[in-house]
Coordinates of C-alpha atoms in Angstrom, one line a residue:
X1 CA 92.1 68.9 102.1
X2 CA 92.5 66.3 105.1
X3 CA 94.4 64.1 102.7
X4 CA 96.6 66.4 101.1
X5 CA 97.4 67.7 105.1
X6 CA 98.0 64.2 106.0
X7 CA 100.1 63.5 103.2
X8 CA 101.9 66.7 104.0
X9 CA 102.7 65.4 108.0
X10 CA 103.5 61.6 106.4
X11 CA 106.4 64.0 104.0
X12 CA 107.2 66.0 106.6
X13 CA 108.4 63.2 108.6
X14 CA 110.1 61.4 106.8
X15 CA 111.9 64.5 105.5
X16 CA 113.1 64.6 109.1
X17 CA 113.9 61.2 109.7
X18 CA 116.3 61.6 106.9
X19 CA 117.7 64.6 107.3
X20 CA 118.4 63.5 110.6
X21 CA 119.9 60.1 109.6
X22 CA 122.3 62.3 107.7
X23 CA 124.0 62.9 110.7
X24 CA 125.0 59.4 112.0
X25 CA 127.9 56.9 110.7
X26 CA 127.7 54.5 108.2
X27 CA 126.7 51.3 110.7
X28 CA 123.9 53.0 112.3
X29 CA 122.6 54.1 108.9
X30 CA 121.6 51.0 108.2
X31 CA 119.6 50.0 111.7
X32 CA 117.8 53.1 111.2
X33 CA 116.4 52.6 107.8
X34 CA 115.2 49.5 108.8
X35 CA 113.3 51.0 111.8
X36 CA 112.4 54.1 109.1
X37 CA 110.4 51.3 107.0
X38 CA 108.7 49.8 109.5
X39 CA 107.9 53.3 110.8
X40 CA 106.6 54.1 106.9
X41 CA 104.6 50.5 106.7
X42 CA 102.7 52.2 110.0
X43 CA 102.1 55.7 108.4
X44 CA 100.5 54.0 105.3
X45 CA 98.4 51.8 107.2
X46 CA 97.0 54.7 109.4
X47 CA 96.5 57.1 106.6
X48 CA 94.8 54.7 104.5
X49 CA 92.6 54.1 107.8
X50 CA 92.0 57.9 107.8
X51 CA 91.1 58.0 104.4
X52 CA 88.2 55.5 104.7
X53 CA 86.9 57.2 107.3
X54 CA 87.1 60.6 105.4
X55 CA 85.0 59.2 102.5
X56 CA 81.9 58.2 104.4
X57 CA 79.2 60.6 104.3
X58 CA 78.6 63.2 106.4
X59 CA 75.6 63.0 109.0
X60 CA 72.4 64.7 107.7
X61 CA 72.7 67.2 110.9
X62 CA 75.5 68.2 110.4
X63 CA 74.8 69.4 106.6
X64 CA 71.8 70.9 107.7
X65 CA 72.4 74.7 107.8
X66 CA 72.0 76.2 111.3
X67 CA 68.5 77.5 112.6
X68 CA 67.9 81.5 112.4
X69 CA 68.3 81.6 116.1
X70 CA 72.0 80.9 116.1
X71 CA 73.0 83.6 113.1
X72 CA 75.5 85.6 114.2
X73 CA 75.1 88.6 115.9
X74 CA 74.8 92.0 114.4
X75 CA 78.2 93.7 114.8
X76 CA 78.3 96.3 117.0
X77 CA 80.1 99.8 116.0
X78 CA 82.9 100.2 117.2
X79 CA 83.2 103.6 119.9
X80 CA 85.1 105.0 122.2
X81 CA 88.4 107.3 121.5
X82 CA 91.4 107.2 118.4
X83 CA 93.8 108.9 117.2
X84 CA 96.9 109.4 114.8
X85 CA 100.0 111.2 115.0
X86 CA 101.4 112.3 111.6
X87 CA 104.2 114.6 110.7
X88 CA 107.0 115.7 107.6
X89 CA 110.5 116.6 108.0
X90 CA 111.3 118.7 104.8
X91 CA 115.2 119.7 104.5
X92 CA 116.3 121.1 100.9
X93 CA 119.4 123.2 99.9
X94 CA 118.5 126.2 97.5
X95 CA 119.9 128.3 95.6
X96 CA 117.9 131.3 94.5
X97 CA 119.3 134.3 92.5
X98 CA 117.4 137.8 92.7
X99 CA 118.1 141.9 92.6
X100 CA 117.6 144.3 95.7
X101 CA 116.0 147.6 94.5
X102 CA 119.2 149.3 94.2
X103 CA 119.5 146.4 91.0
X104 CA 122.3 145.0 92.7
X105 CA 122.3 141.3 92.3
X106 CA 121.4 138.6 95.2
X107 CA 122.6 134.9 95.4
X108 CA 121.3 133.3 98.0
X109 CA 122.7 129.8 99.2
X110 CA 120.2 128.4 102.1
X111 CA 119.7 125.0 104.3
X112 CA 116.5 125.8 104.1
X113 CA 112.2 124.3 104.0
X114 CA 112.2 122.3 101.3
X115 CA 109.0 121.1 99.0
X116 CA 106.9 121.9 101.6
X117 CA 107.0 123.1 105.5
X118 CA 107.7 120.6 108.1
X119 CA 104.9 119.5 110.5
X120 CA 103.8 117.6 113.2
X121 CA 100.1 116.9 113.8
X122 CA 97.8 114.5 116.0
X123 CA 94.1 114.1 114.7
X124 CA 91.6 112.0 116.2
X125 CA 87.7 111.2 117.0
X126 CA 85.7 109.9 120.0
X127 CA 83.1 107.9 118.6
X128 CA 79.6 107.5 119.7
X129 CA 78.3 105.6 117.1
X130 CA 78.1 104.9 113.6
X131 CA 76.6 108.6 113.1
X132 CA 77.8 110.7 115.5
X133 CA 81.9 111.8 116.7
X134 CA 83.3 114.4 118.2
X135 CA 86.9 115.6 116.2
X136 CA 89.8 117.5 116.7
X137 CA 93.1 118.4 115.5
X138 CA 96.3 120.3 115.7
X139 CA 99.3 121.1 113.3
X140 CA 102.5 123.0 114.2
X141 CA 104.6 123.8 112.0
X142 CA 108.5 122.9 112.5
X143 CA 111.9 125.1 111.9
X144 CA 113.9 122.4 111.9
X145 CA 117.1 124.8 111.9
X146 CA 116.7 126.8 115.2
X147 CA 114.5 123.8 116.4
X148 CA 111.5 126.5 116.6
X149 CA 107.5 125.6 116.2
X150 CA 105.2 127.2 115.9
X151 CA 104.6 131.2 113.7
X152 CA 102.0 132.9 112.6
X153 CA 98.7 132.4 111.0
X154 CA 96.6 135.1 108.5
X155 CA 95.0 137.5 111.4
X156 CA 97.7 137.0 113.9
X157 CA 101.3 137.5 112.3
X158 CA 103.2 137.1 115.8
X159 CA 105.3 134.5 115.5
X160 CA 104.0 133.4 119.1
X161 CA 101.2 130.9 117.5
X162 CA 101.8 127.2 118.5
X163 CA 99.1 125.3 116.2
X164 CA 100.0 127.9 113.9
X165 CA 99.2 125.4 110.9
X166 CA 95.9 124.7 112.8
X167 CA 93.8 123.6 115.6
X168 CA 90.1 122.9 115.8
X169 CA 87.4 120.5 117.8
X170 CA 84.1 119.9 116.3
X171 CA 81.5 117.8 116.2
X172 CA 80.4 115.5 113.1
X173 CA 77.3 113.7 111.6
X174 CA 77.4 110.6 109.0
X175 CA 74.1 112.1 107.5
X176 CA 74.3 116.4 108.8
X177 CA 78.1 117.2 108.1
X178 CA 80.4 118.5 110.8
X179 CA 81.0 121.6 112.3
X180 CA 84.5 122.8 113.9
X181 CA 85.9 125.8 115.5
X182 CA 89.5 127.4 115.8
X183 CA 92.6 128.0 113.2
X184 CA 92.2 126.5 110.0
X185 CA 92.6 127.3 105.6
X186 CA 89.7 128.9 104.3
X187 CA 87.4 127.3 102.4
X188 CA 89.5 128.1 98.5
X189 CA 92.5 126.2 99.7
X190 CA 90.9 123.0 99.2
X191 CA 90.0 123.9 95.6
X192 CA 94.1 125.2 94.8
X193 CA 95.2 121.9 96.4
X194 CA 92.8 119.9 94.4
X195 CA 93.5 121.7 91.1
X196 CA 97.8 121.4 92.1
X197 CA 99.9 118.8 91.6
X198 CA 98.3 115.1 92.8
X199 CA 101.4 113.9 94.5
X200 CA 100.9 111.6 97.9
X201 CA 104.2 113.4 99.6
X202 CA 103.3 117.0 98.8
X203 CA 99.3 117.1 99.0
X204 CA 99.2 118.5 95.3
X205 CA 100.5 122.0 96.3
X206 CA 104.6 122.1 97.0
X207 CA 106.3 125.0 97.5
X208 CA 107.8 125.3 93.7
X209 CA 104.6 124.3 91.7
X210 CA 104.6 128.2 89.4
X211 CA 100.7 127.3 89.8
X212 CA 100.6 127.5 93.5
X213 CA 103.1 130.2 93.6
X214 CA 101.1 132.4 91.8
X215 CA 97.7 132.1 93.1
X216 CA 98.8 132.7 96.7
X217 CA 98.7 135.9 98.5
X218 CA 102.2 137.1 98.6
X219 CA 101.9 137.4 94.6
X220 CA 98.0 138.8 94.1
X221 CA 98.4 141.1 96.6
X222 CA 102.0 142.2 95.7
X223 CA 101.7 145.9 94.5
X224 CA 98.6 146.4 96.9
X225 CA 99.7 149.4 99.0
X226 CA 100.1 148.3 102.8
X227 CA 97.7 149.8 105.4
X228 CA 98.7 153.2 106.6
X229 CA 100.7 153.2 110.1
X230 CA 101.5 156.1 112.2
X231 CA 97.9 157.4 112.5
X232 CA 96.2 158.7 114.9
X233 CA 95.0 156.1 117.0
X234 CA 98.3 154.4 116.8
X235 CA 96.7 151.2 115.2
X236 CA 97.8 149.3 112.6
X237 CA 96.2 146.0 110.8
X238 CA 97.8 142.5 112.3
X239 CA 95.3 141.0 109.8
X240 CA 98.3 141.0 107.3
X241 CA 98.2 142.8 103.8
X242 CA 96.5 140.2 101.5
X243 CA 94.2 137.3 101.6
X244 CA 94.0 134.4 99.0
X245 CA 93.6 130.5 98.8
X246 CA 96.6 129.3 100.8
X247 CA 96.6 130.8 104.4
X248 CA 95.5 129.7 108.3
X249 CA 92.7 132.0 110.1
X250 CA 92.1 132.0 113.6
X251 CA 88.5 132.6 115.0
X252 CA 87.2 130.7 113.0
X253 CA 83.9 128.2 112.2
X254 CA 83.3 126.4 109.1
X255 CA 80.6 124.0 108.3
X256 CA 81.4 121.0 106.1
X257 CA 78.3 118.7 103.9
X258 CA 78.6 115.1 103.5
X259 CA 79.0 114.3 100.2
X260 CA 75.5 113.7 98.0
X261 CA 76.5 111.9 94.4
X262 CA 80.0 112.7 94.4
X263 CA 79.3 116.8 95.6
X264 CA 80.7 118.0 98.6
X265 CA 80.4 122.1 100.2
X266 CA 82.1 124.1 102.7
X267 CA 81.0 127.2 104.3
X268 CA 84.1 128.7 106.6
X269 CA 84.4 132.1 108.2
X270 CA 86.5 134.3 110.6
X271 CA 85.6 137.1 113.3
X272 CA 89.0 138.4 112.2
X273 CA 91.2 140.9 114.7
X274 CA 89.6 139.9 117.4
X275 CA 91.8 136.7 117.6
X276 CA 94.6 139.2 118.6
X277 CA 92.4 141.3 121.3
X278 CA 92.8 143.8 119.2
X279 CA 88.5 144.8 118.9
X280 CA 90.0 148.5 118.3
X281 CA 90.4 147.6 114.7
X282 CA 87.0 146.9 113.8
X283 CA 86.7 143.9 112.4
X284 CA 89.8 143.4 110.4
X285 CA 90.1 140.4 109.0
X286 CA 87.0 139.2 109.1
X287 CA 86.5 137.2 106.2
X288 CA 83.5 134.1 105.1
X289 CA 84.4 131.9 102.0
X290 CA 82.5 128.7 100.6
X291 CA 83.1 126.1 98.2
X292 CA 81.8 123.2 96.3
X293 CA 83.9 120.6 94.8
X294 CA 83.3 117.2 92.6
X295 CA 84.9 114.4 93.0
X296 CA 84.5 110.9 91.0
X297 CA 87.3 108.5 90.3
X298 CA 90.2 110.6 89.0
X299 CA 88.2 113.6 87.9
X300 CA 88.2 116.9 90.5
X301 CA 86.4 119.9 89.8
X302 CA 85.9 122.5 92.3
X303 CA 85.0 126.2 93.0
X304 CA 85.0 128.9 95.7
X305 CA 84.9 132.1 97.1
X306 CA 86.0 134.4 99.5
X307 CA 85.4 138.1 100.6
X308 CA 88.6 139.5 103.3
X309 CA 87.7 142.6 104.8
X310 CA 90.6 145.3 106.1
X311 CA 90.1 148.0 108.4
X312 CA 93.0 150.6 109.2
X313 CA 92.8 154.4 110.5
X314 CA 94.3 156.0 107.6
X315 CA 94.3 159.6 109.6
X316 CA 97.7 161.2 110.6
X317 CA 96.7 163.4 113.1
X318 CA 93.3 164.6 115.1
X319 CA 90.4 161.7 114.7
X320 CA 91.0 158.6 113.8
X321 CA 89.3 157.7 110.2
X322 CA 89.1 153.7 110.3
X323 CA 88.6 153.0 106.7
X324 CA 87.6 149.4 105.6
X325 CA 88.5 147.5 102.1
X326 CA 87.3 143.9 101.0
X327 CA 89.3 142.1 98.9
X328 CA 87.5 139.3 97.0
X329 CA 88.9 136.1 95.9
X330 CA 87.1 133.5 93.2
X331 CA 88.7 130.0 92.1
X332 CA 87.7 127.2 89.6
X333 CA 89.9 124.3 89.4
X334 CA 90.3 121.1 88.0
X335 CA 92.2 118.1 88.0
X336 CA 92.1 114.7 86.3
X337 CA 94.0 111.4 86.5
X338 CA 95.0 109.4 83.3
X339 CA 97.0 106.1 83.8
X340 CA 100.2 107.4 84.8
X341 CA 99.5 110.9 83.9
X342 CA 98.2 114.1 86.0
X343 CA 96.9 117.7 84.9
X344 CA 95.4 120.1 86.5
X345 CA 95.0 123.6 86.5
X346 CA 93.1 126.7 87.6
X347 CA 92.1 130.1 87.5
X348 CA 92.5 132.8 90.6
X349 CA 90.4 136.5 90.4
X350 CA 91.9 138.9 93.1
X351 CA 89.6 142.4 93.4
X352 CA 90.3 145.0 96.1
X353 CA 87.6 147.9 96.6
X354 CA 88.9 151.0 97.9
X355 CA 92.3 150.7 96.5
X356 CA 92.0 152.5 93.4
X357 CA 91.0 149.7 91.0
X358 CA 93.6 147.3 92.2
X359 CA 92.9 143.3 90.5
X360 CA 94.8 140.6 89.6
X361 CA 94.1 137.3 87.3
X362 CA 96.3 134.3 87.9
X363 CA 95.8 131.0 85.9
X364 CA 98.1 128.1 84.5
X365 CA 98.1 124.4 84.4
X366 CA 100.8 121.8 86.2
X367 CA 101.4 118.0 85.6
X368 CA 102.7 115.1 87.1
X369 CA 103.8 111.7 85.2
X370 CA 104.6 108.8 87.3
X371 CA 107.0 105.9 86.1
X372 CA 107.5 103.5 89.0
X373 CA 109.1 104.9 91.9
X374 CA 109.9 108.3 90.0
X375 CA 108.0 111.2 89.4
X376 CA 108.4 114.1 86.8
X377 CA 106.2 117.5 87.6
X378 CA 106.3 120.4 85.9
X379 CA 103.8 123.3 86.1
X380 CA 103.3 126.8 84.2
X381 CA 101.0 129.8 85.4
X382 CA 100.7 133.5 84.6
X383 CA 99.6 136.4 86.0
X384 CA 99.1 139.9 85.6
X385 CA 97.7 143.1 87.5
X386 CA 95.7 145.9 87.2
X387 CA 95.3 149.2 89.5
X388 CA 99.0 148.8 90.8
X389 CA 99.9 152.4 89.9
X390 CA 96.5 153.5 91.5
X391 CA 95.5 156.1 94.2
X392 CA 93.8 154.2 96.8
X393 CA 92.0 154.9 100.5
X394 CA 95.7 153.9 101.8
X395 CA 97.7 155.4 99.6
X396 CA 98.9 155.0 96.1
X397 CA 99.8 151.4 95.3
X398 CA 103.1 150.2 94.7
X399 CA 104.1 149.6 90.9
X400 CA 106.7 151.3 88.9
X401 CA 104.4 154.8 88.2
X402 CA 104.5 153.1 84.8
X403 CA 103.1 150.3 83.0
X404 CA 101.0 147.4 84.2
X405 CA 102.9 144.2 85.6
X406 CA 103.3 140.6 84.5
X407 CA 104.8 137.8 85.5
X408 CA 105.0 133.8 84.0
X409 CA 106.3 131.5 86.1
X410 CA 107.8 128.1 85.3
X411 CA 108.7 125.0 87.6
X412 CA 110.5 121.5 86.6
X413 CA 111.1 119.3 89.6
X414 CA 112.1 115.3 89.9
X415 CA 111.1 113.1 92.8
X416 CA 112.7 109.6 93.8
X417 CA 109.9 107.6 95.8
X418 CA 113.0 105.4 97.9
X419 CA 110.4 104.2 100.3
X420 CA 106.5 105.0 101.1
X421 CA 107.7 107.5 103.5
X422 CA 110.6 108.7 102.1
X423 CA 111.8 110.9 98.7
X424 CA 114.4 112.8 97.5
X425 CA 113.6 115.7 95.1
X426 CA 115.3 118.0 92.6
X427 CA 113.2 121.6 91.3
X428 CA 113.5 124.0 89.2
X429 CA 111.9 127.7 89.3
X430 CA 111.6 130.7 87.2
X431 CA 110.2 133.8 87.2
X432 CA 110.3 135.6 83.7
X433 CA 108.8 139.3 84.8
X434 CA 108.4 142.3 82.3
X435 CA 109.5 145.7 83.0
X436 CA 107.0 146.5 85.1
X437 CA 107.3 143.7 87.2
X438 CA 108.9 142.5 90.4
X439 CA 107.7 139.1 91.7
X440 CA 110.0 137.0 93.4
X441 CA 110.1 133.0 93.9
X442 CA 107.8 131.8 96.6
X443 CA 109.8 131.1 99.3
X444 CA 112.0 133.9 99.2
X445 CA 109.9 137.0 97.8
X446 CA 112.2 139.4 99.5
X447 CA 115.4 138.3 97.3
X448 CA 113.8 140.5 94.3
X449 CA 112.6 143.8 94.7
X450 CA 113.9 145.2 90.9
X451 CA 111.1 146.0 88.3
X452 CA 111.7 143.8 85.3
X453 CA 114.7 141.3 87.0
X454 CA 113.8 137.8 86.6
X455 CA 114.3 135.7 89.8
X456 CA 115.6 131.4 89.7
X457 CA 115.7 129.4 92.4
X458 CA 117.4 125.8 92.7
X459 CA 116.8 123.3 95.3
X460 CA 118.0 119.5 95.9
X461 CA 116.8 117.9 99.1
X462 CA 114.5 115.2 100.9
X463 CA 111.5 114.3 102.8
X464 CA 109.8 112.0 105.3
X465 CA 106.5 111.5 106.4
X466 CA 104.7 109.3 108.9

């Protein structure tokens, strides 16, 4: 290796001897490559001198390998405080086409959230040691066409929450698990995400995937009659009408495992309305969900569930009658990795006592295949309902008087990777209800409120992330 760097310096120099001879006239050109051979006759001399040298044999001590007592020092763990700042900007235009109840029809053109919401987020640890942190994190979520942060999470539906997209501090264990307080998804989120679309940019679970649009709450929940207002005791539920696998809680603990052969657990739960002082309502909102999930290589497996109780006074005059339902949600997903392909899918069971029977069954598959810097997804997923026409403790639920409802939902979308950080996208959405049926697209469900009108949404945009 000396030689070859000697060698290296000898060409190196004379490169720039004659690189710089280049530059002179004719007459000196001459002087100087006489001086240049003289200088070269030197060079030789000294690198043959080296060389010599080089070839003798190494003293014995300095082979020998060192003694124990000067190994290297164990390395220390490294402590004390980091952190990371992370975000998404999300910008699409859509069009989505849908009928108000009257039948009349709605087009829709919006600057509006794209794939997914926008975000900023900063997440960090102090560590002790190689065992033991404390963590936290917060997540806001950004409106970035009024320049708003901030909304609401599942038991407080004020748009007045900062961290609305969460904010907890806990403390975790390389061996026990951690444990964290504050806002945060319930434990069956993880196993929707997981079972979702595997993209890097979206987290497995945009905003058009038909499989995550129909297991959330907005679609199991949307015949479920709404809590009675205008009782007695003038209360109503901020808990929000439905719970399901895609939603922040405040008050709330959960308690993760470390993983043991590729199984991990959660265990999360919420006090409920108490997150908005409002201990009138008797626990609404409480709710406790756990999980366990699998994960080795490019297989995912998971399952959870979680029991959401309500609590409303459903008396219009004289004593209040506080009258609590549980709605019970159960998940199995999976997801597997093959080369450049992705499928996953799921299956969602929504049960609500005290509502006259009311239950909905969600379940379809989505897909990703990756060719260089381009991405197709696609993604199918049914569901269908039971009890909407029912008599309930709140009231008669909200289906046509008729028939039971169903929905199938379809998604195509396109992603351009440009950069690491930064996509363009193209999706397609459909929602083919029957006659009975009213489900609109996920991000506007308002734009169709006609039994049997099928709803399509189209959106172009882009994303960054950091």
């Amino acid at each position: 290796m000396q030689t070859t760097l000697r060698k290296t310096t000898l060409a190196a120099a004379i490169t720039g001897a004659l690189f710089s001879a280049s530059f002179v006239s004719a007459n000196a050109r001459a002087d100087e490559l006489s001086d240049m051979k003289a200088m070269l006759a030197q060079l030789q001399d000294r690198v043959a001198q080296m060389e010599a040298k080089a070839a003798q044999p190494a003293p014995a001590a300095a082979m020998a390998a060192a003694p124990a007592s000067s190994a290297a020092a164990p390395i220390k763990p490294v402590t004390g405080f980091n952190w990371k700042l992370y975000g998404r900007g999300d910008i699409g235009y859509t069009v989505s086409r849908g009928k108000d109840a009257s039948g009349r029809q709605l087009t829709n053109h919006r600057l509006n959230q794209g794939e997914m919401a926008s975000r900023l987020g900063l997440t960090g640890a102090w560590v002790f040691s190689d065992e033991y942190k404390a963590i936290f994190g917060v997540e806001t979520g950004l409106n970035l066409f009024n320049g708003n942060a901030g909304g609401g999470t599942q038991n407080n539906t004020t748009s007045s929450v900062l961290f609305n997209r969460g904010s907890t501090v806990g403390f975790a264990s390389t061996t026990w698990g951690s444990v964290e307080g504050g806002t945060m998804y319930m434990a069956p989120f993880w196993v929707s995400l997981g079972a979702d679309l595997a993209s890097a940019h979206n987290y497995g679970a945009n905003d058009f995937s038909a499989l995550f649009s129909l297991t959330r709450p907005e679609s199991l929940g949307r015949y479920l009659k709404d809590p009675v207002t205008g009782n007695a005791s003038k209360t109503t539920s901020l808990a929000g009408n439905n719970s399901g696998t895609a939603l922040f809680y405040g008050n709330a603990l959960r308690y993760r495992s470390p993983t043991w052969n590729n199984i991990s657990a959660e265990v999360s739960y919420s006090a409920g309305q108490q997150a908005s002082s409002a201990t009138d309502l008797e626990n609404d909102g409480r709710s406790w969900a756990a999980n366990v999930l699998y994960k080795k290589g490019d297989l995912f497996l998971g399952y959870a569930h979680m029991d959401y109780q309500q609590s409303n006074d459903i008396s219009t005059a004289g004593t209040p009658n506080f009258i609590k339902r549980n709605q019970v949600t159960d998940i199995v997903g999976a997801r597997y990795k093959w080369n450049d392909f992705t499928l996953g899918g799921s299956y969602t069971s929504y049960r609500v006592s005290n509502a006259g029977g009311y239950a909905a069954d969600a379940f379809g598959v989505s897909g990703a295949y990756d060719i260089g810097k381009h991405r197709i997804e696609g993604s199918l997923a049914h569901i269908s309902y039971d009890g909407a026409n029912a008599k309930g403790a709140f009231g008669t639920n909200t289906g046509d008087g008729v028939g039971k409802p169903k929905s199938t939902a379809y998604s195509l979308g396109y992603l351009y990777n440009f950069q690491p950080t930064l996509s363009f996208y193209a999706y397609a959405t459909r929602i083919a209800n029957n006659s009975h049926a009213k489900l609109g697209v996920l991000q506007f469900r308002g734009d169709n409120n006609y039994f049997g009108y099928s709803p399509v949404e189209l959106t172009a945009g882009m994303f960054l992330v950091f």
